[in-house]
Short mmCIF file of C-alpha atoms and ligand atoms in Angstrom, two decimals:
data_model
loop_
_atom_site.label_atom_id
_atom_site.label_comp_id
_atom_site.label_asym_id
_atom_site.label_seq_id
_atom_site.Cartn_x
_atom_site.Cartn_y
_atom_site.Cartn_z
CA MET A 297 47.45 10.90 -3.97
CA GLN A 298 45.44 11.79 -0.85
CA ARG A 299 43.95 8.42 -0.01
CA PRO A 300 44.22 7.57 3.70
CA ASP A 301 45.75 4.14 4.18
CA GLN A 302 43.44 1.38 5.23
CA ASP A 303 44.37 0.76 8.90
CA PRO A 304 46.03 -2.71 9.13
CA LYS A 305 44.69 -3.56 12.60
CA SER A 306 41.04 -2.87 11.92
CA HIS A 307 41.39 -4.33 8.41
CA ILE A 308 42.59 -7.67 9.82
CA ALA A 309 39.75 -7.74 12.37
CA ASP A 310 37.27 -7.04 9.59
CA LEU A 311 38.89 -9.73 7.40
CA ALA A 312 38.63 -12.24 10.26
CA ALA A 313 34.91 -11.53 10.61
CA PHE A 314 34.40 -11.83 6.84
CA ILE A 315 36.18 -15.21 6.75
CA GLU A 316 34.30 -16.53 9.78
CA GLY A 317 31.01 -15.57 8.16
CA SER A 318 32.02 -17.19 4.87
CA PRO A 319 32.58 -20.93 5.38
CA SER A 320 31.30 -21.61 1.83
CA PRO A 321 31.24 -19.63 -1.46
CA PHE A 322 27.50 -19.07 -1.01
CA HIS A 323 28.12 -17.44 2.35
CA ALA A 324 30.93 -15.30 0.91
CA ALA A 325 28.54 -14.00 -1.76
CA ALA A 326 25.90 -13.40 0.95
CA MET A 327 28.38 -11.55 3.20
CA ALA A 328 29.47 -9.34 0.30
CA SER A 329 25.86 -8.63 -0.69
CA GLU A 330 24.94 -7.55 2.86
CA ARG A 331 27.80 -5.09 2.93
CA LEU A 332 27.05 -3.73 -0.52
CA ASP A 333 23.41 -3.33 0.46
CA ARG A 334 24.51 -1.15 3.39
CA ILE A 335 26.22 1.35 1.06
CA GLY A 336 23.30 1.62 -1.33
CA PHE A 337 24.02 -1.12 -3.87
CA ILE A 338 20.81 -2.70 -5.12
CA GLU A 339 20.58 -6.40 -5.96
CA ILE A 340 19.12 -7.09 -9.38
CA GLU A 341 17.99 -10.32 -10.99
CA GLU A 342 19.53 -11.64 -14.16
CA SER A 343 16.16 -12.98 -15.29
CA THR A 344 14.49 -9.56 -15.53
CA ALA A 345 15.10 -6.48 -17.69
CA TRP A 346 17.70 -4.28 -16.06
CA PRO A 347 16.90 -0.86 -14.70
CA PRO A 348 18.32 2.06 -16.68
CA GLN A 349 21.70 3.16 -15.39
CA PRO A 350 23.22 5.05 -13.61
CA GLY A 351 23.10 3.30 -10.26
CA ARG A 352 24.94 1.03 -7.86
CA TYR A 353 24.03 -2.58 -8.48
CA PHE A 354 25.05 -6.17 -7.90
CA LEU A 355 23.87 -9.61 -8.89
CA ARG A 356 24.48 -13.07 -7.49
CA ARG A 357 24.76 -16.35 -9.36
CA GLY A 358 25.25 -19.27 -6.94
CA GLY A 359 28.50 -18.67 -5.06
CA ALA A 360 29.48 -15.78 -7.36
CA LEU A 361 28.72 -12.06 -7.15
CA VAL A 362 29.27 -9.13 -9.53
CA ALA A 363 28.94 -5.55 -8.26
CA TRP A 364 29.36 -2.30 -10.19
CA SER A 365 28.55 1.37 -10.10
CA THR A 366 27.53 3.43 -13.08
CA ALA A 367 26.83 6.26 -10.60
CA ASP A 368 29.44 8.41 -8.86
CA GLY A 369 30.72 9.81 -12.18
CA ALA A 370 31.42 6.42 -13.77
CA ASP A 371 30.99 6.31 -17.55
CA PRO A 372 30.92 2.98 -19.45
CA HIS A 373 32.43 4.79 -22.49
CA ALA A 374 35.59 5.13 -20.37
CA GLY A 375 35.75 1.34 -19.87
CA PHE A 376 35.71 -0.82 -16.78
CA ARG A 377 38.07 -1.18 -13.82
CA ILE A 378 37.59 -4.77 -12.80
CA ILE A 379 38.75 -6.54 -9.65
CA GLY A 380 38.37 -10.32 -10.02
CA ALA A 381 38.75 -12.81 -7.16
CA HIS A 382 37.28 -16.17 -6.18
CA THR A 383 35.03 -17.24 -3.33
CA ASP A 384 35.87 -20.97 -3.28
CA SER A 385 38.65 -22.77 -1.41
CA PRO A 386 39.83 -26.39 -1.60
CA ASN A 387 37.89 -28.50 0.90
CA LEU A 388 35.87 -31.66 1.56
CA ARG A 389 32.37 -31.77 0.05
CA LEU A 390 29.50 -34.02 0.96
CA ARG A 391 28.49 -36.80 -1.40
CA PRO A 392 24.85 -37.11 -2.55
CA ARG A 393 24.46 -40.31 -0.49
CA PRO A 394 26.83 -39.59 2.38
CA ASP A 395 25.72 -42.16 5.00
CA HIS A 396 28.40 -44.78 5.49
CA ARG A 397 29.45 -47.23 8.20
CA SER A 398 32.88 -48.69 8.84
CA ALA A 399 34.26 -50.49 11.90
CA GLY A 400 31.05 -49.71 13.77
CA MET A 401 31.30 -45.95 13.24
CA ALA A 402 28.94 -43.72 11.29
CA GLN A 403 30.72 -41.62 8.69
CA LEU A 404 29.76 -39.08 6.04
CA GLY A 405 31.26 -39.68 2.60
CA VAL A 406 33.05 -36.72 1.05
CA GLU A 407 34.55 -35.77 -2.31
CA ILE A 408 37.82 -33.85 -2.50
CA TYR A 409 37.18 -30.36 -3.93
CA GLY A 410 40.18 -28.77 -5.68
CA GLY A 411 43.85 -29.15 -4.80
CA VAL A 412 43.46 -29.90 -1.09
CA LEU A 413 46.57 -30.30 1.11
CA LEU A 414 44.99 -33.48 2.44
CA ASN A 415 47.10 -33.79 5.60
CA SER A 416 45.91 -30.37 6.79
CA TRP A 417 42.35 -31.69 7.24
CA LEU A 418 43.34 -34.45 9.67
CA ASP A 419 42.39 -34.20 13.35
CA ARG A 420 40.48 -30.96 12.99
CA ASP A 421 37.06 -30.32 14.45
CA LEU A 422 34.90 -29.58 11.44
CA GLY A 423 31.60 -27.77 10.94
CA LEU A 424 29.29 -28.02 7.94
CA SER A 425 28.06 -25.32 5.62
CA GLY A 426 26.77 -24.53 2.16
CA ARG A 427 23.51 -24.47 0.26
CA VAL A 428 20.49 -26.74 0.54
CA THR A 429 17.61 -26.73 -1.92
CA LEU A 430 14.27 -27.53 -0.32
CA ILE A 431 11.26 -28.82 -2.26
CA GLY A 432 7.82 -27.46 -1.31
CA ASP A 433 4.48 -29.28 -1.46
CA GLY A 434 3.79 -28.00 -4.96
CA GLY A 435 7.24 -29.04 -6.22
CA GLN A 436 8.63 -25.50 -6.06
CA THR A 437 12.24 -25.21 -4.90
CA GLU A 438 13.83 -22.83 -2.42
CA ASN A 439 17.54 -22.34 -1.68
CA ARG A 440 18.59 -22.00 1.97
CA LEU A 441 22.03 -21.50 3.47
CA LEU A 442 23.32 -23.82 6.18
CA HIS A 443 26.06 -22.76 8.60
CA VAL A 444 26.63 -25.23 11.43
CA ASN A 445 29.53 -23.86 13.45
CA GLU A 446 29.64 -26.82 15.83
CA PRO A 447 32.12 -29.72 15.72
CA ARG A 448 30.11 -32.37 13.88
CA LEU A 449 32.85 -34.06 11.85
CA ARG A 450 36.50 -35.09 12.14
CA VAL A 451 38.97 -37.03 9.97
CA PRO A 452 41.02 -39.02 12.51
CA GLN A 453 44.67 -39.78 11.79
CA LEU A 454 46.07 -43.27 12.01
CA ALA A 455 48.18 -43.73 15.16
CA ILE A 456 51.91 -43.80 14.47
CA HIS A 457 52.12 -47.26 16.09
CA LEU A 458 50.02 -48.63 13.24
CA ASP A 459 52.18 -47.20 10.46
CA ARG A 460 55.83 -46.63 11.44
CA SER A 461 56.74 -45.95 7.80
CA VAL A 462 55.20 -42.51 8.15
CA THR A 463 58.44 -41.25 9.71
CA THR A 464 60.66 -42.69 6.96
CA ASP A 465 58.45 -42.56 3.84
CA GLY A 466 56.18 -39.65 4.71
CA LEU A 467 52.43 -39.64 5.08
CA ARG A 468 50.52 -41.20 2.19
CA LEU A 469 46.81 -40.52 2.03
CA ASP A 470 44.42 -42.31 -0.31
CA PRO A 471 41.76 -39.69 -1.12
CA GLN A 472 39.06 -42.35 -1.51
CA ARG A 473 39.67 -44.17 1.80
CA HIS A 474 41.53 -41.95 4.23
CA LEU A 475 39.65 -38.62 4.18
CA GLN A 476 36.19 -39.83 5.21
CA PRO A 477 35.11 -37.99 8.38
CA VAL A 478 33.51 -39.72 11.36
CA TRP A 479 30.02 -38.54 12.32
CA SER A 480 29.15 -40.73 15.32
CA SER A 481 30.43 -43.65 17.35
CA ALA A 482 26.91 -44.64 18.48
CA GLN A 483 25.62 -48.04 17.43
CA GLY A 484 22.28 -47.93 15.65
CA GLU A 485 20.81 -44.68 17.00
CA VAL A 486 22.35 -42.26 14.50
CA PRO A 487 19.92 -40.30 12.28
CA LEU A 488 20.47 -40.53 8.55
CA PHE A 489 22.11 -37.40 7.19
CA ASN A 490 18.95 -36.43 5.35
CA GLU A 491 16.99 -36.56 8.63
CA TRP A 492 19.58 -34.54 10.53
CA LEU A 493 19.55 -31.93 7.77
CA ALA A 494 15.73 -31.74 7.87
CA GLN A 495 15.95 -31.04 11.62
CA GLN A 496 18.30 -28.10 10.96
CA PHE A 497 15.66 -26.43 8.79
CA GLU A 498 12.70 -27.72 10.81
CA VAL A 499 11.17 -29.39 7.76
CA SER A 500 10.29 -33.01 6.99
CA SER A 501 13.07 -35.08 5.42
CA SER A 502 10.99 -35.39 2.23
CA ALA A 503 11.43 -31.61 1.80
CA ILE A 504 15.21 -31.97 1.44
CA GLY A 505 15.82 -31.80 -2.32
CA ALA A 506 19.59 -31.70 -2.72
CA TRP A 507 22.65 -29.94 -1.31
CA ASP A 508 26.00 -28.32 -2.03
CA LEU A 509 27.55 -28.80 1.41
CA MET A 510 31.13 -28.79 2.65
CA ALA A 511 33.23 -29.06 5.80
CA HIS A 512 35.09 -26.16 7.39
CA ASP A 513 37.71 -25.99 10.14
CA LEU A 514 36.30 -24.42 13.30
CA THR A 515 39.56 -22.87 14.55
CA PRO A 516 38.90 -19.12 14.48
CA PRO A 517 41.22 -16.81 12.49
CA THR A 518 43.87 -15.34 14.78
CA ARG A 519 47.00 -13.22 14.88
CA ILE A 520 50.06 -15.28 15.80
CA GLY A 521 53.79 -14.87 16.47
CA VAL A 522 55.70 -13.23 19.35
CA ASP A 523 54.63 -9.81 18.06
CA GLY A 524 51.31 -10.81 16.49
CA SER A 525 52.81 -10.07 13.08
CA MET A 526 51.17 -12.99 11.28
CA PHE A 527 47.58 -13.92 10.60
CA ALA A 528 46.49 -17.58 10.51
CA SER A 529 43.15 -18.61 9.04
CA GLY A 530 41.37 -20.99 6.71
CA ARG A 531 40.36 -19.78 3.22
CA LEU A 532 42.84 -16.90 2.98
CA ASP A 533 43.05 -18.14 -0.63
CA ASN A 534 41.01 -16.39 -1.71
CA LEU A 535 38.68 -14.70 0.76
CA LEU A 536 41.52 -12.31 1.60
CA SER A 537 41.31 -10.94 -1.97
CA CYS A 538 37.47 -11.01 -2.06
CA HIS A 539 37.49 -8.94 1.13
CA ALA A 540 40.19 -6.55 -0.12
CA GLY A 541 38.19 -5.98 -3.32
CA LEU A 542 35.01 -5.41 -1.35
CA VAL A 543 36.69 -2.91 1.00
CA ALA A 544 38.23 -1.21 -2.04
CA LEU A 545 34.80 -0.78 -3.65
CA GLU A 546 33.30 0.49 -0.38
CA ASN A 547 36.11 3.00 0.12
CA SER A 548 36.36 4.23 -3.46
CA CYS A 549 32.71 5.19 -4.03
CA ALA A 550 32.99 8.48 -2.15
CA ASP A 551 35.91 9.64 -4.32
CA GLY A 552 34.01 9.20 -7.59
CA PHE A 553 34.95 7.27 -10.70
CA THR A 554 35.86 7.79 -14.33
CA SER A 555 35.58 4.20 -15.56
CA VAL A 556 32.95 1.80 -14.21
CA PRO A 557 34.27 -0.03 -11.12
CA VAL A 558 33.43 -3.75 -11.14
CA LEU A 559 33.98 -6.29 -8.38
CA CYS A 560 33.63 -9.84 -9.68
CA LEU A 561 33.80 -12.64 -7.14
CA PHE A 562 33.79 -15.87 -9.13
CA ASP A 563 33.20 -19.38 -7.83
CA HIS A 564 34.96 -22.59 -8.90
CA GLU A 565 38.48 -21.24 -9.51
CA GLU A 566 39.93 -24.17 -7.60
CA VAL A 567 38.40 -26.65 -10.05
CA GLY A 568 39.20 -24.92 -13.34
CA SER A 569 36.55 -22.14 -13.56
CA GLU A 570 34.52 -23.80 -16.34
CA THR A 571 31.10 -23.43 -14.72
CA ALA A 572 28.16 -21.03 -14.89
CA SER A 573 29.55 -19.06 -11.94
CA GLY A 574 33.23 -19.53 -12.83
CA ALA A 575 35.61 -17.17 -14.63
CA ALA A 576 35.59 -19.23 -17.84
CA GLY A 577 31.80 -18.89 -18.18
CA GLN A 578 29.84 -15.92 -19.54
CA LEU A 579 29.09 -14.37 -16.13
CA LEU A 580 31.43 -11.40 -16.48
CA PRO A 581 31.19 -10.83 -20.29
CA ALA A 582 27.38 -10.98 -20.14
CA THR A 583 27.23 -8.64 -17.15
CA LEU A 584 29.54 -6.06 -18.73
CA GLU A 585 27.58 -6.17 -21.99
CA ARG A 586 24.27 -5.73 -20.15
CA ILE A 587 25.72 -2.76 -18.23
CA CYS A 588 26.58 -1.21 -21.60
CA ILE A 589 23.12 -1.97 -23.03
CA ALA A 590 21.41 -0.53 -19.95
CA SER A 591 23.63 2.56 -20.31
CA GLY A 592 22.58 3.04 -23.94
CA LEU A 593 25.84 2.02 -25.63
CA ASN A 594 25.70 0.28 -29.02
CA ARG A 595 27.68 -2.88 -29.80
CA ASP A 596 30.62 -1.03 -31.30
CA GLU A 597 30.80 1.21 -28.25
CA TRP A 598 30.69 -1.89 -26.03
CA PHE A 599 33.80 -3.29 -27.74
CA ALA A 600 35.50 0.10 -27.50
CA SER A 601 34.64 0.16 -23.81
CA LEU A 602 36.26 -3.27 -23.34
CA ALA A 603 39.42 -2.08 -25.10
CA ALA A 604 39.68 0.78 -22.59
CA SER A 605 39.27 -1.57 -19.61
CA ILE A 606 41.78 -3.01 -17.14
CA CYS A 607 41.40 -5.99 -14.83
CA VAL A 608 43.26 -6.85 -11.65
CA SER A 609 43.02 -10.56 -10.96
CA ALA A 610 43.40 -10.70 -7.19
CA ASP A 611 44.56 -14.01 -5.74
CA GLY A 612 47.07 -15.31 -3.22
CA ALA A 613 50.82 -15.37 -3.94
CA HIS A 614 53.43 -17.75 -2.53
CA ALA A 615 55.77 -16.25 0.05
CA THR A 616 59.26 -17.81 0.08
CA HIS A 617 59.09 -20.68 2.58
CA PRO A 618 61.74 -20.54 5.33
CA ASN A 619 62.01 -24.36 5.45
CA TRP A 620 62.01 -24.88 1.69
CA PRO A 621 63.74 -21.81 0.23
CA GLU A 622 65.12 -24.01 -2.59
CA ARG A 623 61.57 -24.39 -3.94
CA HIS A 624 61.51 -20.70 -4.84
CA GLU A 625 63.23 -18.61 -7.51
CA PRO A 626 66.28 -17.30 -5.60
CA ASP A 627 66.29 -13.82 -7.16
CA HIS A 628 62.60 -13.30 -6.40
CA LEU A 629 62.34 -13.46 -2.65
CA VAL A 630 58.73 -12.91 -1.55
CA LEU A 631 58.18 -11.88 2.08
CA LEU A 632 55.10 -11.87 4.29
CA ASP A 633 54.21 -8.16 4.56
CA GLY A 634 56.81 -7.25 1.93
CA GLY A 635 54.03 -5.63 -0.12
CA PRO A 636 51.45 -6.87 -2.64
CA VAL A 637 52.94 -9.28 -5.16
CA VAL A 638 52.74 -8.95 -8.95
CA LYS A 639 52.74 -12.48 -10.37
CA TRP A 640 54.57 -13.16 -13.61
CA ASN A 641 54.82 -16.21 -15.87
CA ALA A 642 56.40 -16.25 -19.34
CA ASN A 643 54.10 -19.13 -20.32
CA ALA A 644 51.01 -17.03 -19.51
CA ARG A 645 49.85 -18.95 -16.46
CA TYR A 646 49.34 -15.43 -15.12
CA GLY A 647 47.82 -12.59 -17.12
CA THR A 648 50.42 -9.94 -16.19
CA ASP A 649 52.16 -8.07 -19.02
CA ALA A 650 54.47 -5.05 -19.02
CA PRO A 651 51.92 -2.24 -19.73
CA GLY A 652 49.51 -3.58 -17.11
CA ALA A 653 52.20 -4.15 -14.48
CA ALA A 654 53.70 -0.72 -15.08
CA HIS A 655 50.27 0.88 -14.58
CA ILE A 656 49.90 -0.78 -11.17
CA LEU A 657 53.51 -0.20 -10.12
CA ALA A 658 53.14 3.52 -10.89
CA LEU A 659 50.00 3.64 -8.78
CA ALA A 660 51.74 1.83 -5.89
CA GLU A 661 54.63 4.26 -6.03
CA GLN A 662 52.28 7.24 -5.68
CA LEU A 663 50.72 5.54 -2.66
CA GLU A 664 54.14 4.62 -1.23
CA ILE A 665 53.13 0.96 -1.14
CA PRO A 666 56.07 -1.45 -1.62
CA MET A 667 55.53 -4.13 -4.26
CA GLN A 668 57.07 -7.56 -4.79
CA ALA A 669 57.39 -9.83 -7.83
CA PHE A 670 56.74 -13.56 -7.97
CA VAL A 671 57.98 -15.89 -10.67
CA SER A 672 58.25 -19.69 -10.50
CA ARG A 673 61.44 -21.68 -10.88
CA ASN A 674 61.89 -23.17 -14.36
CA ASP A 675 62.05 -26.67 -12.86
CA LEU A 676 58.75 -26.39 -10.99
CA PRO A 677 55.28 -26.05 -12.47
CA CYS A 678 53.49 -22.74 -11.93
CA GLY A 679 50.01 -22.44 -10.44
CA SER A 680 47.38 -20.40 -12.23
CA THR A 681 44.35 -18.26 -11.49
CA ILE A 682 41.47 -16.41 -13.12
CA GLY A 683 43.77 -13.76 -14.66
CA PRO A 684 44.64 -15.44 -17.98
CA ILE A 685 41.04 -16.71 -18.34
CA THR A 686 39.61 -13.20 -17.92
CA ALA A 687 42.20 -11.76 -20.28
CA ALA A 688 41.33 -14.34 -22.96
CA GLN A 689 37.54 -14.04 -22.47
CA LEU A 690 37.42 -10.26 -22.64
CA GLY A 691 40.62 -9.34 -24.45
CA ILE A 692 41.52 -6.78 -21.80
CA THR A 693 44.77 -6.00 -20.03
CA THR A 694 44.92 -8.12 -16.86
CA ILE A 695 47.41 -8.00 -14.03
CA ASP A 696 47.71 -10.86 -11.52
CA ILE A 697 48.37 -9.51 -8.03
CA GLY A 698 47.99 -10.98 -4.57
CA VAL A 699 49.08 -10.95 -0.96
CA ALA A 700 51.97 -13.24 0.01
CA GLN A 701 51.05 -16.28 2.05
CA LEU A 702 52.41 -19.61 3.24
CA SER A 703 50.61 -22.98 3.30
CA MET A 704 48.40 -22.23 0.29
CA HIS A 705 45.54 -24.77 0.05
CA SER A 706 46.01 -25.91 3.63
CA ALA A 707 42.91 -25.95 5.85
CA ARG A 708 44.77 -23.20 7.74
CA GLU A 709 46.94 -20.74 5.82
CA LEU A 710 49.29 -18.00 6.99
CA THR A 711 49.84 -14.41 5.91
CA GLY A 712 51.12 -11.09 7.31
CA VAL A 713 48.97 -8.51 9.13
CA VAL A 714 49.94 -5.44 7.09
CA ASP A 715 49.68 -6.45 3.43
CA PRO A 716 45.94 -7.20 3.35
CA ALA A 717 45.26 -3.53 4.20
CA ARG A 718 47.88 -2.32 1.71
CA PHE A 719 46.25 -4.46 -0.96
CA ALA A 720 42.82 -2.92 -0.24
CA THR A 721 44.32 0.58 -0.43
CA LEU A 722 45.98 -0.24 -3.78
CA LEU A 723 42.77 -1.75 -5.19
CA ALA A 724 40.69 1.27 -4.14
CA ALA A 725 43.15 3.58 -5.92
CA PHE A 726 42.99 1.31 -8.98
CA LEU A 727 39.19 1.71 -9.10
CA ASN A 728 39.40 5.51 -8.82
CA CYS A 729 42.41 6.00 -11.11
CA PRO A 730 41.47 8.14 -14.15
CA THR A 731 44.72 7.32 -16.03
CA VAL A 732 44.06 5.33 -19.19
CA LEU A 733 46.45 2.71 -20.48
CA GLY A 734 48.47 3.96 -23.39
CA GLU A 735 49.59 1.59 -26.13
CA ARG A 736 48.86 -2.06 -25.36
ZN1 LIG B 874 43.32 -18.85 -5.26
#
């Protein structure tokens, strides 16, 4: 295979910029759409009849995005090559009535979104981002993105002098009481949140309809370690995979396709995926079916196309932790930069099966990309991802793969600097690969 490797150094710099521009799922979808636009992908609306294929297209639904090409030689009769990932990360999300006062301080009330490592959000300078829906004079609504990259919020820790048990019993955080950020120490002069938000958009506060807003850590992504061999950032789970999939689609177009390449960036994976823009909804099945309809396939041909399809569910994998090696399966050491990780689970918490895994492993071997395998211990529960959901929804072979990382679901996670580029190279080859799966 002739594919030039994605350069790790420039890939990490590009990933850092993508993450910094994507503090919320809505921004991740917007970042992806801007890049797709630059290489000739056209955004289409779900609410209108679709243009006849072939072409390069994408659509957005909230914090989700689906992009595909029926151009560049791609034929829906040959099935789909799907990369699935998710745009959301565990975080703190603003309540509908956030204004709160305690001990003389103004605070903003938050809900916990997903499986947050709560301690990781303490004592961090936090910005605010997400989507705000404005209401016009005639009652019409308009969605606007908000990205305030200034330190506006902070969740202060309790001093050790006030809870000595923290050293003996560990830190215990009550999600209702202990994660509420402070907003101001001023007495009386603080604008209500609604008013502050109106100022950001230069509208009257009556124009603020509702919001989907969240906090983000302001520490920029950076390379760390004596040799710069690690990469620390928020939202690596799963913007690293969204970015790798995006780069793969960008890089594979020039080489031409056999099957239809599809990049599907879902929202709401961290809360179970059962939403309109999540993997358990009809976003992907409906999009694939409409691609087939717009390409002139009949319903039987659409099912045949699905049967010829393969999906890579791209999401973070746990590296073996140097301080807690006993939490990992001892015969399945997973290293930072040891290569992309195929994730297995006998109880189908991951979608990987032998024919699918073998297909990817063969591809990696041709590219001389090392691969690793993750499996949980039998005495610890296994995480999950969009893989099994996509496999069940569409009935297609799905392989769960990701880049190894530490501190998953922390406000600041850690990965290696080489594997993100390797993953993008592997995914690009997957999109171009003309080999069909044999017997399933
Ligand atoms: Zn994830």
